[in-house]
Coordinates of C-alpha atoms in Angstrom, one line a residue:
M1052 CA -104.2 -48.6 -6.9
D1053 CA -102.5 -49.4 -10.8
K1054 CA -100.9 -53.1 -11.4
I1055 CA -98.2 -53.8 -13.1
C1056 CA -98.4 -57.6 -14.0
Y1057 CA -96.7 -60.1 -16.4
N1058 CA -98.2 -63.1 -18.4
S1059 CA -99.0 -66.2 -16.3
K1060 CA -96.8 -68.1 -19.3
M1061 CA -93.6 -65.6 -18.8
Q1062 CA -94.1 -66.7 -14.8
N1063 CA -93.8 -70.2 -15.3
H1064 CA -90.8 -69.7 -17.8
L1065 CA -89.0 -67.8 -14.9
R1066 CA -88.7 -70.9 -12.8
P1067 CA -85.5 -71.2 -11.3
D1068 CA -85.9 -74.7 -12.2
R1069 CA -85.9 -74.2 -15.4
N1070 CA -82.9 -75.6 -17.5
A1071 CA -80.9 -74.4 -20.2
A1072 CA -82.9 -77.3 -22.6
D1073 CA -86.0 -75.2 -21.7
T1074 CA -84.7 -71.5 -22.4
H1075 CA -83.6 -72.9 -25.9
Q1076 CA -87.2 -74.2 -26.4
L1077 CA -88.6 -70.5 -25.1
S1078 CA -86.5 -68.8 -27.2
S1079 CA -87.4 -71.2 -30.2
R1080 CA -91.0 -70.2 -29.3
Y1081 CA -91.3 -67.3 -28.7
T1082 CA -89.6 -63.8 -30.4
S1083 CA -90.5 -61.5 -29.4
I1084 CA -92.6 -59.3 -26.1
R1085 CA -95.6 -57.0 -26.7
I1086 CA -96.6 -54.8 -24.4
V1087 CA -100.1 -54.2 -24.0
R1088 CA -102.2 -51.4 -22.5
Q1089 CA -105.7 -53.2 -21.5
S1090 CA -108.5 -51.8 -19.8
N1091 CA -109.3 -54.2 -17.2
V1092 CA -106.0 -56.0 -16.4
V1093 CA -106.3 -59.5 -14.3
T1094 CA -102.9 -60.3 -12.3
T1095 CA -101.9 -63.9 -13.7
S1096 CA -98.8 -63.7 -11.0
D1097 CA -98.7 -65.0 -7.4
K1098 CA -96.6 -61.5 -6.8
P1099 CA -96.9 -58.5 -8.3
L1100 CA -93.9 -56.5 -10.1
S1101 CA -92.9 -53.9 -7.1
P1102 CA -91.3 -51.0 -9.4
P1103 CA -93.8 -48.7 -10.8
P1104 CA -95.0 -48.2 -13.9
K1105 CA -92.1 -45.0 -14.4
Y1106 CA -90.0 -47.9 -14.7
F1107 CA -91.0 -49.6 -17.6
R1108 CA -91.9 -46.7 -18.8
R1109 CA -87.7 -45.5 -18.6
Y1110 CA -86.7 -48.8 -19.5
F1111 CA -89.4 -50.0 -22.6
R1112 CA -89.1 -45.9 -23.7
L1113 CA -93.2 -45.7 -23.8
P1114 CA -95.0 -42.4 -24.0
A1115 CA -95.3 -40.2 -20.8
D1116 CA -99.4 -41.0 -20.5
V1117 CA -98.4 -44.3 -19.5
N1118 CA -98.1 -43.0 -15.4
A1119 CA -98.8 -43.9 -12.7
N1120 CA -102.0 -41.9 -12.3
N1121 CA -103.7 -44.3 -15.3
K1122 CA -106.5 -46.3 -14.9
N1123 CA -105.3 -48.9 -17.3
G1124 CA -102.7 -51.4 -16.4
L1125 CA -99.8 -53.0 -18.3
S1126 CA -99.1 -56.5 -19.0
F1127 CA -96.8 -58.8 -21.0
T1128 CA -97.7 -61.8 -23.3
A1129 CA -95.1 -63.1 -24.8
T1130 CA -96.0 -63.6 -28.8
H1131 CA -95.4 -66.6 -30.9
A1132 CA -93.9 -64.2 -34.3
N1133 CA -96.5 -65.3 -37.0
T1134 CA -98.4 -63.1 -34.0
S1135 CA -99.9 -59.6 -34.7
V1136 CA -99.2 -57.1 -33.4
Y1137 CA -101.4 -55.7 -30.9
N1138 CA -103.3 -52.4 -31.1
M1139 CA -101.6 -50.1 -28.0
Y1140 CA -102.1 -47.1 -26.6
G1141 CA -105.7 -47.0 -27.8
T1142 CA -105.8 -47.3 -31.7
S1143 CA -102.8 -46.9 -32.9
L1144 CA -100.5 -49.7 -33.5
C1145 CA -97.2 -49.1 -31.8
D1146 CA -95.2 -52.0 -31.7
H1147 CA -92.4 -52.4 -28.6
S1148 CA -90.9 -55.1 -29.3
I1149 CA -87.9 -56.2 -27.5
R1150 CA -85.8 -59.7 -27.1
L1151 CA -87.1 -62.3 -25.0
H1152 CA -84.6 -62.7 -22.9
E1153 CA -84.1 -58.9 -22.2
A1154 CA -87.4 -58.4 -20.8
L1155 CA -86.7 -61.8 -18.2
L1156 CA -84.1 -59.7 -17.2
L1157 CA -85.8 -57.0 -16.0
A1158 CA -88.7 -59.1 -14.7
V1159 CA -86.0 -60.9 -12.3
G1160 CA -84.2 -57.7 -11.6
C1161 CA -87.5 -55.5 -10.8
C1162 CA -88.0 -58.9 -8.2
C1163 CA -84.3 -59.4 -6.3
G1164 CA -80.9 -58.2 -7.1
L1165 CA -81.0 -54.9 -8.9
P1166 CA -80.9 -50.9 -6.4
N1167 CA -84.1 -48.9 -6.3
N1168 CA -82.3 -46.5 -8.9
T1169 CA -80.8 -48.8 -11.3
R1170 CA -82.8 -50.7 -14.1
P1171 CA -81.6 -53.9 -15.9
Y1172 CA -78.2 -52.4 -18.2
N1173 CA -77.0 -53.7 -21.9
I1174 CA -74.1 -53.7 -21.4
L1175 CA -70.8 -54.7 -24.0
V1176 CA -68.2 -56.6 -22.7
F1177 CA -65.3 -56.7 -25.6
L1178 CA -62.7 -59.1 -24.7
P1179 CA -61.6 -61.0 -27.8
T1180 CA -58.2 -62.0 -27.2
E1181 CA -57.1 -65.9 -25.7
T1182 CA -55.5 -64.6 -22.5
K1183 CA -58.1 -67.3 -20.2
S1184 CA -55.9 -66.3 -17.2
H1185 CA -56.8 -62.0 -18.0
F1186 CA -60.6 -63.8 -18.8
M1187 CA -60.2 -65.3 -15.2
G1188 CA -59.5 -62.2 -13.1
F1189 CA -62.5 -60.5 -14.7
Q1190 CA -65.1 -63.4 -15.3
P1191 CA -65.8 -63.4 -11.5
L1192 CA -67.0 -59.2 -12.5
L1193 CA -69.4 -60.7 -15.7
E1194 CA -71.2 -62.6 -14.2
T1195 CA -72.0 -60.7 -11.4
L1196 CA -73.4 -58.5 -13.7
V1197 CA -75.8 -61.3 -14.6
T1198 CA -76.8 -61.6 -12.3
R1199 CA -77.8 -59.1 -11.2
G1200 CA -80.0 -58.6 -14.3
H1201 CA -78.1 -57.1 -16.7
N1202 CA -77.9 -58.1 -20.4
V1203 CA -74.6 -58.9 -21.2
T1204 CA -73.4 -59.1 -24.3
L1205 CA -69.6 -61.2 -24.1
V1206 CA -67.5 -61.0 -27.2
S1207 CA -64.5 -63.3 -26.1
P1208 CA -63.3 -67.1 -26.8
F1209 CA -64.7 -68.1 -23.6
A1210 CA -68.2 -68.8 -22.1
L1211 CA -69.4 -66.8 -18.7
G1212 CA -71.1 -69.9 -16.0
S1213 CA -67.4 -70.7 -13.9
G1214 CA -68.4 -73.5 -11.5
G1215 CA -71.7 -75.3 -13.4
M1216 CA -73.2 -72.3 -12.8
T1217 CA -76.2 -71.8 -15.1
L1218 CA -76.5 -68.0 -16.6
P1219 CA -78.9 -68.4 -20.0
Y1220 CA -79.8 -64.7 -20.0
Y1221 CA -76.7 -63.7 -21.7
T1222 CA -74.7 -63.4 -25.0
H1223 CA -72.3 -65.3 -25.8
V1224 CA -70.6 -64.2 -29.6
K1225 CA -68.0 -67.2 -29.6
V1226 CA -64.3 -66.2 -30.7
E1227 CA -61.9 -68.2 -32.8
T1228 CA -59.3 -70.4 -31.1
T1229 CA -55.8 -69.8 -32.5
D1230 CA -53.6 -70.5 -29.4
N1231 CA -50.9 -68.1 -31.1
M1232 CA -49.7 -67.4 -27.3
G1233 CA -49.0 -71.0 -26.3
A1234 CA -46.5 -69.8 -29.9
V1235 CA -43.7 -68.3 -27.9
N1236 CA -41.4 -70.2 -25.6
H1237 CA -40.8 -68.0 -22.6
L1238 CA -38.3 -70.4 -21.0
D1239 CA -35.7 -70.3 -23.7
K1240 CA -33.1 -67.5 -22.3
N1241 CA -31.4 -66.8 -25.3
S1242 CA -35.8 -65.9 -27.0
L1243 CA -35.7 -61.3 -28.0
F1244 CA -39.0 -61.9 -25.0
N1245 CA -36.7 -62.6 -22.7
R1246 CA -33.3 -60.1 -24.2
L1247 CA -35.6 -57.3 -24.1
P1248 CA -37.2 -55.1 -21.6
L1249 CA -40.7 -55.3 -22.1
Y1250 CA -41.2 -51.5 -22.6
I1251 CA -39.3 -52.1 -25.9
Y1252 CA -40.8 -55.0 -27.8
T1253 CA -43.8 -54.4 -26.8
L1254 CA -44.1 -51.0 -29.0
W1255 CA -44.3 -54.2 -32.2
L1256 CA -45.3 -56.8 -29.9
G1257 CA -48.7 -54.8 -28.4
P1258 CA -50.2 -54.4 -31.5
M1259 CA -49.5 -57.6 -33.3
I1260 CA -51.6 -59.4 -30.0
T1261 CA -53.7 -56.7 -30.6
K1262 CA -54.3 -57.0 -34.8
K1263 CA -54.0 -61.5 -34.2
A1264 CA -57.3 -61.4 -31.0
I1265 CA -59.5 -58.7 -34.5
N1266 CA -58.2 -60.5 -37.1
K1267 CA -61.2 -63.1 -36.6
K1268 CA -64.2 -63.9 -39.0
S1269 CA -66.8 -63.6 -36.1
V1270 CA -64.7 -60.5 -34.5
R1271 CA -65.5 -58.7 -38.0
D1272 CA -68.9 -59.2 -38.4
F1273 CA -69.6 -58.1 -34.8
V1274 CA -67.9 -55.0 -35.2
V1275 CA -69.2 -54.1 -38.3
G1276 CA -72.4 -55.5 -38.6
D1277 CA -73.6 -55.7 -35.5
R1278 CA -76.6 -53.3 -35.4
S1279 CA -77.5 -53.3 -31.2
S1280 CA -78.0 -50.7 -28.9
F1281 CA -75.7 -50.8 -26.0
D1282 CA -75.6 -48.1 -22.6
L1283 CA -72.0 -48.9 -21.2
V1284 CA -68.7 -50.6 -23.4
V1285 CA -66.3 -52.5 -21.3
V1286 CA -63.2 -53.7 -22.7
E1287 CA -59.7 -54.9 -21.9
N1288 CA -56.9 -52.6 -22.6
F1289 CA -53.9 -54.9 -22.6
F1290 CA -52.2 -53.1 -25.8
H1291 CA -55.5 -52.7 -26.9
E1292 CA -56.0 -49.0 -27.3
C1293 CA -57.7 -49.1 -30.6
F1294 CA -61.3 -51.3 -28.9
V1295 CA -62.7 -47.7 -27.5
T1296 CA -64.0 -46.6 -30.7
L1297 CA -66.6 -49.2 -29.5
G1298 CA -68.0 -46.4 -27.2
H1299 CA -68.1 -44.0 -30.2
K1300 CA -69.9 -46.8 -32.1
Y1301 CA -72.2 -46.9 -29.8
G1302 CA -72.8 -43.4 -28.9
A1303 CA -71.7 -45.2 -24.6
P1304 CA -69.1 -44.4 -21.9
V1305 CA -66.1 -47.1 -22.1
V1306 CA -65.1 -49.0 -18.8
Q1307 CA -61.8 -50.3 -19.1
L1308 CA -60.2 -53.4 -18.2
L1309 CA -56.4 -53.5 -17.1
P1310 CA -55.1 -57.1 -16.0
F1311 CA -51.9 -55.6 -14.2
A1312 CA -51.1 -52.1 -12.0
A1313 CA -51.2 -49.1 -14.0
N1314 CA -48.5 -48.3 -15.9
P1315 CA -47.6 -44.9 -18.1
R1316 CA -48.4 -46.2 -20.9
V1317 CA -52.5 -46.2 -19.6
S1318 CA -51.8 -43.4 -17.0
Q1319 CA -50.6 -40.4 -20.1
W1320 CA -54.2 -40.2 -21.3
H1321 CA -55.5 -40.0 -17.8
S1322 CA -52.8 -37.1 -15.9
N1323 CA -53.4 -40.4 -13.6
P1324 CA -49.7 -39.6 -11.5
Y1325 CA -46.7 -42.5 -12.2
G1326 CA -43.8 -40.5 -10.8
P1327 CA -40.8 -42.1 -12.2
A1328 CA -38.5 -41.5 -9.1
Y1329 CA -41.1 -43.4 -6.6
I1330 CA -43.1 -45.5 -8.8
A1331 CA -41.7 -48.4 -10.1
D1332 CA -41.9 -50.0 -13.5
F1333 CA -44.7 -52.8 -13.4
T1334 CA -42.1 -55.0 -15.2
G1335 CA -38.6 -53.9 -13.8
S1336 CA -36.3 -56.1 -11.8
Y1337 CA -36.3 -53.3 -8.8
V1338 CA -38.7 -51.8 -6.4
A1339 CA -38.9 -48.2 -4.6
P1340 CA -37.3 -46.8 -2.8
M1341 CA -35.2 -46.9 -5.7
T1342 CA -31.4 -46.9 -6.3
F1343 CA -29.8 -43.6 -8.0
A1344 CA -29.6 -46.4 -11.0
Q1345 CA -32.9 -48.1 -10.1
R1346 CA -34.0 -44.3 -10.9
A1347 CA -32.3 -44.4 -14.6
Q1348 CA -33.5 -47.1 -15.1
N1349 CA -37.2 -46.3 -14.5
A1350 CA -37.5 -42.9 -16.1
V1351 CA -35.5 -44.1 -19.3
S1352 CA -38.8 -46.6 -19.0
T1353 CA -40.7 -44.0 -18.4
L1354 CA -39.8 -41.7 -21.8
F1355 CA -40.3 -45.9 -23.6
S1356 CA -43.3 -45.7 -22.2
T1357 CA -44.9 -42.4 -23.4
W1358 CA -42.6 -40.3 -25.3
A1359 CA -41.5 -43.3 -27.8
N1360 CA -45.3 -44.9 -27.1
R1361 CA -46.6 -42.1 -29.5
L1362 CA -44.3 -41.3 -31.8
L1363 CA -43.9 -45.4 -32.6
Y1364 CA -47.0 -47.6 -30.6
M1365 CA -50.0 -45.2 -30.9
P1366 CA -50.5 -44.8 -35.5
Q1367 CA -50.1 -48.3 -35.3
Q1368 CA -53.1 -48.3 -33.0
R1369 CA -55.0 -46.4 -35.1
A1370 CA -53.9 -47.7 -38.7
I1371 CA -55.8 -51.3 -36.6
M1372 CA -58.8 -48.9 -36.5
D1373 CA -59.1 -47.7 -39.5
E1374 CA -58.5 -50.9 -40.7
H1375 CA -60.7 -52.9 -38.6
F1376 CA -63.4 -50.9 -37.1
A1377 CA -64.4 -49.4 -40.2
Y1378 CA -68.6 -49.3 -38.8
P1379 CA -70.7 -47.2 -40.5
G1380 CA -70.8 -43.9 -39.3
H1381 CA -67.1 -44.3 -38.9
E1382 CA -65.9 -41.5 -40.3
G1383 CA -67.2 -38.6 -38.1
R1384 CA -65.3 -40.4 -34.8
P1385 CA -62.9 -38.5 -33.2
D1386 CA -58.7 -39.5 -33.5
L1387 CA -58.2 -41.8 -30.7
E1388 CA -56.3 -39.8 -28.0
T1389 CA -59.0 -37.9 -27.0
M1390 CA -61.7 -41.3 -27.1
L1391 CA -58.9 -42.7 -24.7
R1392 CA -59.3 -39.3 -22.4
N1393 CA -63.2 -39.7 -22.8
V1394 CA -62.1 -43.3 -20.9
S1395 CA -65.1 -43.1 -17.9
L1396 CA -63.5 -45.5 -15.8
T1397 CA -60.6 -47.8 -15.0
L1398 CA -60.5 -51.0 -13.0
V1399 CA -57.1 -51.6 -11.9
N1400 CA -55.8 -55.2 -10.8
S1401 CA -53.7 -53.6 -8.5
H1402 CA -53.8 -53.4 -4.8
P1403 CA -50.8 -52.0 -2.0
I1404 CA -50.5 -55.0 -0.9
I1405 CA -49.5 -56.6 -3.4
G1406 CA -48.0 -54.0 -5.6
Q1407 CA -46.9 -50.3 -4.4
A1408 CA -48.6 -47.7 -2.7
A1409 CA -49.3 -44.9 -5.3
P1410 CA -52.3 -41.6 -5.7
Y1411 CA -55.0 -42.3 -8.3
V1412 CA -57.2 -40.4 -10.3
P1413 CA -61.0 -41.0 -8.8
S1414 CA -61.6 -42.5 -12.1
Y1415 CA -58.9 -45.4 -11.5
V1416 CA -60.2 -47.8 -9.1
Q1417 CA -58.2 -50.7 -7.8
V1418 CA -60.5 -54.1 -7.4
A1419 CA -57.7 -56.8 -6.8
G1420 CA -58.9 -59.3 -5.4
M1421 CA -62.8 -59.5 -7.4
H1422 CA -62.2 -62.4 -8.8
M1423 CA -61.7 -64.9 -6.0
K1424 CA -64.5 -66.9 -5.0
P1425 CA -65.1 -69.2 -1.9
A1426 CA -63.3 -72.2 -1.5
G1427 CA -65.0 -75.3 -2.9
P1428 CA -65.3 -78.9 -1.8
L1429 CA -62.1 -81.0 -3.4
P1430 CA -61.5 -83.9 -5.3
T1431 CA -61.9 -86.7 -3.0
D1432 CA -58.2 -87.8 -3.2
L1433 CA -57.2 -84.3 -2.6
K1434 CA -59.2 -84.0 0.1
T1435 CA -57.2 -87.6 1.5
I1436 CA -53.9 -85.9 0.5
L1437 CA -54.3 -82.7 2.2
D1438 CA -55.9 -83.8 5.5
S1439 CA -54.0 -87.1 5.6
A1440 CA -50.4 -84.5 5.3
E1441 CA -48.4 -84.9 8.4
H1442 CA -45.9 -81.8 7.9
G1443 CA -48.0 -80.1 5.2
V1444 CA -48.3 -79.5 1.6
I1445 CA -47.1 -77.8 -0.7
Y1446 CA -48.1 -76.4 -4.2
F1447 CA -46.9 -75.9 -6.7
S1448 CA -47.9 -74.3 -9.8
L1449 CA -46.7 -72.0 -12.6
G1450 CA -49.7 -70.9 -14.1
S1451 CA -51.5 -71.7 -17.6
V1452 CA -49.4 -69.5 -19.4
V1453 CA -45.4 -71.3 -19.0
K1454 CA -45.9 -74.8 -18.4
S1455 CA -43.3 -77.1 -16.2
S1456 CA -43.4 -79.8 -18.3
K1457 CA -41.6 -77.6 -21.3
M1458 CA -38.1 -77.2 -18.6
P1459 CA -35.9 -78.6 -19.9
R1460 CA -34.8 -82.0 -17.8
E1461 CA -31.8 -81.3 -16.0
T1462 CA -33.8 -78.1 -14.7
V1463 CA -36.6 -80.6 -13.8
S1464 CA -34.1 -82.8 -12.4
F1465 CA -32.9 -80.9 -9.7
L1466 CA -36.5 -79.7 -9.0
L1467 CA -37.3 -83.1 -8.4
S1468 CA -33.8 -83.8 -6.6
E1469 CA -34.5 -81.1 -4.4
L1470 CA -38.2 -81.9 -4.3
A1471 CA -37.5 -85.2 -2.9
K1472 CA -35.4 -83.9 0.3
L1473 CA -38.9 -82.7 2.0
K1474 CA -40.9 -83.3 5.3
Q1475 CA -44.0 -82.0 2.6
T1476 CA -46.0 -83.3 0.4
V1477 CA -45.8 -81.1 -3.6
L1478 CA -48.9 -81.4 -5.4
W1479 CA -47.2 -80.5 -9.1
K1480 CA -49.2 -79.5 -11.8
W1481 CA -47.6 -80.5 -14.5
E1482 CA -49.3 -80.4 -18.2
D1483 CA -48.0 -83.6 -19.5
V1484 CA -48.5 -87.7 -19.5
K1485 CA -46.2 -88.6 -16.8
L1486 CA -43.3 -87.5 -15.1
P1487 CA -39.9 -89.8 -14.6
N1488 CA -38.5 -90.8 -11.4
L1489 CA -41.5 -89.7 -9.4
P1490 CA -40.2 -88.6 -6.1
K1491 CA -43.0 -90.5 -3.3
N1492 CA -43.5 -86.9 -1.6
V1493 CA -44.2 -85.4 -4.9
V1494 CA -48.0 -85.9 -7.1
V1495 CA -48.5 -84.4 -11.1
K1496 CA -51.7 -83.4 -12.5
K1497 CA -52.5 -81.6 -15.0
W1498 CA -54.9 -79.1 -13.3
F1499 CA -55.4 -78.6 -9.7
P1500 CA -58.0 -76.6 -8.1
Q1501 CA -55.3 -73.8 -6.9
N1502 CA -58.6 -71.8 -5.3
D1503 CA -59.4 -74.6 -3.2
I1504 CA -56.3 -75.9 -2.8
L1505 CA -54.6 -72.1 -0.8
S1506 CA -57.2 -71.8 0.9
H1507 CA -56.8 -75.6 2.6
P1508 CA -55.1 -75.0 6.2
N1509 CA -52.6 -77.6 5.6
C1510 CA -51.4 -76.2 2.8
R1511 CA -47.8 -75.1 3.9
L1512 CA -45.6 -73.1 0.4
F1513 CA -46.9 -71.9 -2.7
I1514 CA -43.8 -72.5 -5.9
T1515 CA -45.3 -70.2 -8.3
H1516 CA -44.1 -68.1 -11.1
G1517 CA -45.3 -64.6 -9.5
G1518 CA -48.7 -63.9 -11.8
I1519 CA -50.8 -61.4 -10.6
H1520 CA -53.6 -63.8 -9.9
S1521 CA -51.5 -65.8 -7.8
L1522 CA -50.3 -63.7 -6.4
I1523 CA -53.0 -62.3 -4.7
E1524 CA -55.1 -65.9 -4.3
A1525 CA -52.0 -66.8 -2.0
I1526 CA -51.8 -63.6 -0.6
Y1527 CA -55.1 -63.5 0.1
Y1528 CA -55.4 -67.3 2.0
G1529 CA -52.4 -66.0 4.1
V1530 CA -49.8 -68.7 2.3
P1531 CA -46.1 -67.4 1.8
M1532 CA -44.5 -67.9 -1.8
L1533 CA -41.5 -69.4 -3.8
A1534 CA -41.4 -67.5 -6.5
I1535 CA -40.0 -68.3 -9.7
P1536 CA -39.9 -65.2 -12.5
V1537 CA -40.2 -66.1 -16.1
F1538 CA -40.6 -62.9 -17.7
G1539 CA -43.6 -60.2 -18.1
D1540 CA -44.5 -58.4 -14.4
Q1541 CA -43.6 -62.1 -12.4
P1542 CA -40.6 -61.1 -11.6
H1543 CA -41.4 -56.9 -10.4
N1544 CA -44.5 -59.1 -8.6
S1545 CA -41.5 -61.1 -6.7
I1546 CA -38.8 -59.3 -5.5
Q1547 CA -42.0 -56.4 -4.4
A1548 CA -43.9 -59.8 -2.7
E1549 CA -39.5 -60.5 -1.1
S1550 CA -39.6 -57.4 -0.2
R1551 CA -43.0 -57.7 1.6
G1552 CA -41.8 -60.4 4.3
F1553 CA -44.0 -63.1 3.1
A1554 CA -41.8 -64.9 0.0
L1555 CA -38.9 -64.9 -1.9
Y1556 CA -37.5 -65.4 -5.0
V1557 CA -34.9 -66.7 -7.5
S1558 CA -35.3 -66.0 -11.6
Y1559 CA -35.8 -69.4 -13.1
F1560 CA -32.8 -68.1 -15.3
E1561 CA -31.3 -68.0 -12.6
L1562 CA -32.2 -70.7 -11.3
T1563 CA -30.1 -73.8 -9.4
A1564 CA -30.3 -76.6 -7.0
E1565 CA -28.2 -74.7 -4.2
A1566 CA -30.5 -72.2 -4.7
F1567 CA -34.0 -73.9 -5.1
G1568 CA -33.1 -76.2 -2.2
S1569 CA -31.5 -73.0 0.3
K1570 CA -34.4 -71.1 -0.5
L1571 CA -37.3 -74.1 0.5
Q1572 CA -35.6 -74.6 4.2
Q1573 CA -35.7 -71.3 4.5
L1574 CA -39.4 -70.5 4.4
L1575 CA -40.5 -73.9 5.8
Q1576 CA -38.2 -73.9 8.7
D1577 CA -38.8 -69.6 9.6
P1578 CA -42.0 -69.1 11.6
G1579 CA -41.7 -65.3 10.2
F1580 CA -43.0 -65.8 6.6
A1581 CA -46.1 -67.5 7.2
K1582 CA -46.8 -63.9 9.9
A1583 CA -45.6 -61.7 7.3
A1584 CA -48.6 -63.6 4.9
A1585 CA -50.6 -64.1 7.5
K1586 CA -50.4 -60.1 7.8
A1587 CA -51.5 -59.5 4.3
S1588 CA -54.3 -61.3 4.4
S1589 CA -56.4 -59.8 6.5
I1590 CA -54.6 -55.8 5.6
L1591 CA -56.0 -57.6 1.7
R1592 CA -59.1 -58.7 3.2
D1593 CA -60.2 -55.6 4.9
H1594 CA -62.6 -53.2 3.7
P1595 CA -65.6 -51.3 3.7
T1596 CA -67.0 -52.7 1.3
S1597 CA -66.3 -56.1 -0.7
I1598 CA -64.2 -55.7 -3.7
M1599 CA -66.5 -56.8 -5.8
D1600 CA -69.6 -54.9 -5.0
N1601 CA -66.8 -51.8 -5.1
A1602 CA -66.4 -52.6 -8.6
I1603 CA -70.2 -53.2 -9.7
F1604 CA -71.1 -49.9 -8.0
W1605 CA -68.6 -47.9 -10.5
I1606 CA -70.1 -49.7 -13.4
E1607 CA -73.3 -49.0 -12.9
F1608 CA -72.7 -45.7 -11.3
V1609 CA -70.6 -44.8 -15.2
V1610 CA -74.1 -46.1 -16.5
R1611 CA -76.6 -43.9 -14.9
H1612 CA -74.7 -41.0 -15.0
G1613 CA -74.1 -41.1 -19.0
G1614 CA -70.2 -41.3 -18.0
A1615 CA -68.5 -39.6 -15.4
P1616 CA -66.7 -36.5 -16.9
H1617 CA -66.5 -35.5 -13.6
L1618 CA -64.0 -37.7 -12.4
R1619 CA -61.2 -36.5 -14.6
T1620 CA -59.1 -34.1 -13.1
A1621 CA -58.4 -30.8 -15.4
A1622 CA -54.9 -32.1 -15.8
N1623 CA -56.5 -33.8 -18.4
Q1624 CA -57.0 -30.4 -20.5
L1625 CA -52.9 -29.5 -20.0
Y1626 CA -50.1 -29.6 -22.7
W1627 CA -47.1 -31.5 -21.3
F1628 CA -45.2 -28.1 -20.8
Q1629 CA -47.9 -27.1 -18.5
Y1630 CA -48.4 -30.4 -16.5
Y1631 CA -44.7 -30.3 -15.6
M1632 CA -45.7 -26.1 -14.7
L1633 CA -41.6 -26.3 -17.5
D1634 CA -43.4 -22.5 -19.3
V1635 CA -43.9 -21.3 -15.5
I1636 CA -40.8 -22.5 -14.7
L1637 CA -39.3 -20.9 -17.9
T1638 CA -41.3 -17.6 -17.5
A1639 CA -39.8 -17.4 -13.3
M1640 CA -35.6 -18.2 -14.5
A1641 CA -36.7 -15.3 -17.4
L1642 CA -37.7 -12.6 -14.9
L1643 CA -34.9 -13.9 -12.4
A1644 CA -32.4 -13.5 -15.5
V1645 CA -34.1 -9.7 -16.4
V1646 CA -33.8 -8.8 -12.3
S1647 CA -30.8 -10.1 -12.0
Y1648 CA -29.3 -8.2 -15.8
L1649 CA -30.7 -4.8 -14.3
N1650 CA -29.1 -5.4 -10.7
F1651 CA -26.1 -5.6 -12.0
K1652 CA -26.2 -3.3 -14.6
F1653 CA -27.9 -1.0 -11.2
L1654 CA -24.5 -2.3 -9.1
A1655 CA -22.1 -1.8 -11.7
Y1656 CA -23.6 2.1 -12.6
L1657 CA -23.6 3.1 -8.4
L1658 CA -19.9 1.2 -8.2
K1659 CA -18.7 3.2 -11.2
K1660 CA -20.2 6.4 -9.5
I1661 CA -18.6 6.2 -6.4
V1662 CA -15.1 5.1 -7.8
G1663 CA -15.2 8.3 -9.9
G1664 CA -16.6 10.5 -7.6
S1665 CA -13.4 10.0 -4.9
K1666 CA -11.2 10.2 -8.0
H1667 CA -12.7 14.1 -9.6
P1668 CA -11.9 15.5 -6.7
A1669 CA -7.9 14.6 -6.1
S1670 CA -7.5 15.3 -10.0
K1671 CA -9.3 18.8 -9.0
V1672 CA -6.6 19.4 -5.7
S1673 CA -4.4 18.1 -7.5
K1674 CA -5.0 20.9 -10.5
I1675 CA -4.6 23.7 -8.7
K1676 CA -1.5 23.1 -6.5
K1677 CA 0.5 22.9 -10.1
K1678 CA -1.4 26.7 -11.1
R1679 CA -0.3 27.9 -7.8
R1680 CA 3.1 26.7 -8.5

């Protein structure tokens, strides 16, 4: 029986005890892998690789004569850059060179991790935007793809490898950071961002975010100069519609990541339902069921996100695509709308217990909670605080974008005053060096391990900004919340959480000492909030398979089948007036009008005959009587 083996040099470098320095040294010494056909092969590994030769033939695109019936073996040999090409397939010289880490990933994938019908895929993950909170939500997914043996190329300001995890076999294209997001003061009530609805100012803010993300040397060089081959392109759609053109460049299916709930701006390209009568705008300060005024406001939001979006927003995305994605062959690409409709899969950061129950097309998969990880050990000082707090602990954080230290002194003063009245210990994420007049029960730090604190059984309450990831984490661990939303989807998330019974909210711009203090006491004294949070936690955790496994399955499914057009509904092929049945309605109304008109004419005719017929005999009798006289 044929044996497939790899050279002992490679085996040595596959040992798990190798560190990053060893890997770097290996990469500098060996630049390629040669697949060599030999007549007599001695297996140099302790454990031969399990997949059959056809597995390797498919991955390395070997000729059909290398098969299970071949009496010649295959062996991997790491070679130096100056080594001449090996003789392959008899007398012909064929150099099947691949990057070293691809072969290593293949070997690892063969021995563990990947199912039999899945080979290691080359996956491009294009996340050049400086939104760290979004990246942290996607990071566990990307790390899982790498650990499963896939060759991931990440274009991002942020790297993989959370919690000290070493992931040497992925490529990171480091994107420069400029901290553009930090320049916006979200706590300024008079700011344009807080005075206009999100669906209005994103018509120009969205393209601006996209332009700033890709107008960097590292991104430009990669987009224009990269000549790699990818099986899949993964992009985030944070107002980044033009990113889908990378699927055309590499001839690969596209998976888009949504850092928030599905919305009309995105759903319109895949005919995903977004009925404004019952699906509230994810940035609106209202939830379903809506009043008449709220439904009217929701309808206006939907019109801006669809019709105004196509007229004002999409031309800007098209111009950015034409300017910054001028790769070789871009002249023949389809229009942007067509490429958006061809997106194979959308992973949505939502769940019915977090947002709202809504219908989804098959290509939309909800994955809220996939970033959750097991709680780790707390630092000694925090563990002591949480374990010894007699009345429990309250955790206070406004996320990574909104800075507590940027709040006005008056606001900070009355917050501290109300917190000082509590029996609980308060852990406050405070980004400045120190906080003056700090009460004894308040501990401030620039950073806290949020996941590990919320998982602690002594965590009684979470004071949060209502960001989607904070909301998911609090629900996952069953912790009630006092939400102080500031911008974006935070108000809607907070109102939705209050409607579920496990939170209360007060807008940051309506925050007063009385409102803050009364809601704190209500949450701490009423056990109903804790019960509702525990119920929501059990719902969020209850899945037939893990959320991460589900996300990974669908990603690999798309690559295995070269895309997923069968997941798209026929609604994608209809014009808007056909989708809303306006042609049928107008035709029915026209037919009804014609039938009504004919009925009217017929009745008028009958009435005329009846009335005219009754008068005619009477006139004849009168004429006869006159003649007799």
